[in-house]
Amino acid sequence: MEQGTAEQQPRARVWLPAQAGPVAPQRHSVRGQVLAALRHALVGGELLPGEVYSAPALAERYGVSATPVREAMQQLAGEGAVEVVPNRGFRVAEHSSRDLAELAEVRTMLEVPAIVRLARALPPERWQELRPLADAGVAAAAGGDRVGYAEADRAFHHALLSFTGNRRLTETACDLLHRAQWAAAGGSRLRTAELLADASEHTALLDALIAQEHTVAERIAREHVSAARHPH
């Protein structure tokens, strides 16, 4: 039998937005819903680094069968969020400061040159398209919403890098950001002011890009990506 600390957690249904449609969703839909719930639990600190959680216990907690939980956890394992523990379940991954620094270094190598090239190629009005995403990040950070800011951060970086037209670069860079978020999730929670400072760098970057201040934009991008302090 799988064992883990999650068996002591209270049962709760998977959180879902209100929607119309049949009561019994397709299995792939359930898996997606479970995956979203687990992401929230990991980023929000409900599932603790180093702890082992069994699929049956998590299934009981979310009111679903164990199969979509296992499938979702396997995907999270591929992202570096959890590790498979044979015959027991999944351990929430623990990461060191070196892990964060290495991820930040690789992200800097990929993202900063891409942003520099885009800064000289795109007209200012294209950068304005990212303003709502930057504003969403600021709003989440101002409310101290770690989960909401993590999602807004990913959306901003994905949209920005999509301007390159290079799907492989975008996918790789966003995967690294995801891993950096998981690596930082178990660390000390930053204060709202620190979350807001991180989010405000998106706004400052856009301001510099729109003003075509290329040197300033490169400095902000480098500092933002290489800081290794993502508070998610």
XYZ file of C-alpha atoms in Angstrom, residues 65-214:
150
model
C -9.744 8.357 -8.617
C -6.033 7.632 -8.231
C -5.379 7.313 -11.970
C -5.559 11.024 -12.942
C -3.531 11.870 -9.833
C -0.755 9.487 -10.902
C -0.830 10.870 -14.447
C -0.648 14.460 -13.191
C 2.167 13.602 -10.794
C 4.111 11.918 -13.596
C 3.897 15.156 -15.586
C 5.045 17.158 -12.563
C 7.932 14.723 -12.139
C 8.978 15.536 -15.700
C 8.991 19.221 -14.759
C 11.171 18.622 -11.716
C 8.466 19.447 -9.187
C 8.272 15.972 -7.631
C 10.244 12.714 -7.632
C 8.808 9.224 -8.004
C 9.248 7.035 -4.918
C 8.609 3.399 -5.962
C 5.771 1.701 -4.062
C 5.108 4.819 -1.996
C 4.121 7.726 -4.179
C 5.760 11.042 -4.980
C 8.193 13.156 -2.993
C 8.050 16.922 -3.384
C 11.490 17.833 -4.718
C 13.967 19.746 -2.596
C 16.296 22.198 -4.328
C 19.437 23.993 -3.250
C 20.532 27.570 -3.852
C 22.949 26.133 -6.414
C 20.008 24.652 -8.335
C 18.404 28.090 -8.498
C 21.647 29.752 -9.554
C 22.247 27.230 -12.345
C 18.715 27.592 -13.658
C 19.053 31.378 -13.593
C 22.358 31.186 -15.486
C 20.893 29.086 -18.286
C 17.785 31.269 -18.487
C 20.006 34.338 -18.806
C 21.879 32.762 -21.707
C 18.616 32.095 -23.548
C 16.279 34.942 -22.696
C 18.489 38.016 -22.562
C 19.945 37.687 -26.107
C 16.438 36.993 -27.409
C 15.076 40.125 -25.744
C 17.986 42.209 -27.060
C 17.278 41.049 -30.628
C 13.570 41.727 -30.242
C 14.211 45.175 -28.779
C 15.836 46.226 -32.056
C 13.308 44.504 -34.298
C 9.847 45.132 -32.877
C 7.995 48.455 -33.056
C 6.880 49.972 -29.724
C 3.200 49.145 -30.297
C 3.923 45.412 -30.279
C 5.310 45.661 -26.766
C 2.091 47.339 -25.651
C 0.353 44.009 -26.252
C 2.107 42.660 -23.158
C 0.882 45.438 -20.864
C -2.218 43.550 -19.616
C -0.034 40.570 -18.673
C 2.394 42.789 -16.771
C -0.517 44.500 -15.018
C -1.982 41.121 -14.029
C 1.319 40.194 -12.425
C 1.459 43.446 -10.481
C -2.112 42.962 -9.271
C -1.410 39.415 -8.078
C 1.802 40.476 -6.373
C 0.139 43.449 -4.693
C -2.366 41.044 -3.169
C 0.373 38.712 -1.953
C -0.944 35.982 -4.268
C 2.070 33.716 -4.899
C 0.105 31.286 -7.045
C -1.468 34.033 -9.134
C 1.864 35.749 -9.618
C 3.569 32.514 -10.662
C 0.933 32.037 -13.359
C 1.157 35.677 -14.467
C 4.947 35.480 -14.590
C 4.841 32.432 -16.844
C 2.244 34.041 -19.098
C 4.323 37.218 -19.464
C 7.563 35.426 -20.316
C 5.806 33.041 -22.704
C 4.124 35.885 -24.590
C 7.339 37.898 -24.740
C 9.434 35.029 -26.070
C 6.700 34.052 -28.530
C 7.571 37.249 -30.411
C 10.752 35.487 -31.538
C 8.698 33.030 -33.583
C 11.001 30.288 -32.292
C 8.812 27.669 -30.629
C 11.737 25.600 -29.371
C 13.343 28.587 -27.686
C 10.041 29.614 -26.125
C 9.261 26.104 -24.873
C 12.767 25.592 -23.487
C 12.931 28.944 -21.724
C 9.463 28.522 -20.236
C 10.314 25.026 -19.041
C 13.359 26.471 -17.271
C 11.190 29.152 -15.678
C 8.778 26.467 -14.509
C 11.643 24.522 -12.960
C 12.940 27.679 -11.302
C 9.513 28.275 -9.807
C 9.398 24.734 -8.415
C 12.945 25.102 -7.090
C 12.005 28.279 -5.251
C 8.590 27.099 -4.037
C 9.970 25.501 -0.893
C 11.979 28.514 0.163
C 11.004 31.235 2.580
C 7.950 33.180 1.527
C 8.706 36.658 0.301
C 6.779 39.622 1.625
C 4.214 41.339 -0.559
C 6.653 44.197 -1.162
C 9.228 41.752 -2.514
C 6.680 40.062 -4.756
C 5.652 43.473 -6.037
C 9.255 44.455 -6.740
C 9.685 41.350 -8.871
C 6.458 41.996 -10.762
C 7.348 45.648 -11.291
C 10.403 44.593 -13.277
C 8.061 43.375 -16.021
C 6.526 46.843 -16.181
C 9.935 48.538 -16.158
C 11.137 46.255 -18.953
C 8.120 47.100 -21.090
C 8.592 50.822 -20.462
C 12.193 50.616 -21.643
C 11.297 48.538 -24.705
C 8.487 50.880 -25.703
C 10.811 53.885 -25.283
C 13.403 52.001 -27.368
C 15.965 52.374 -24.601
C 17.799 49.220 -25.613
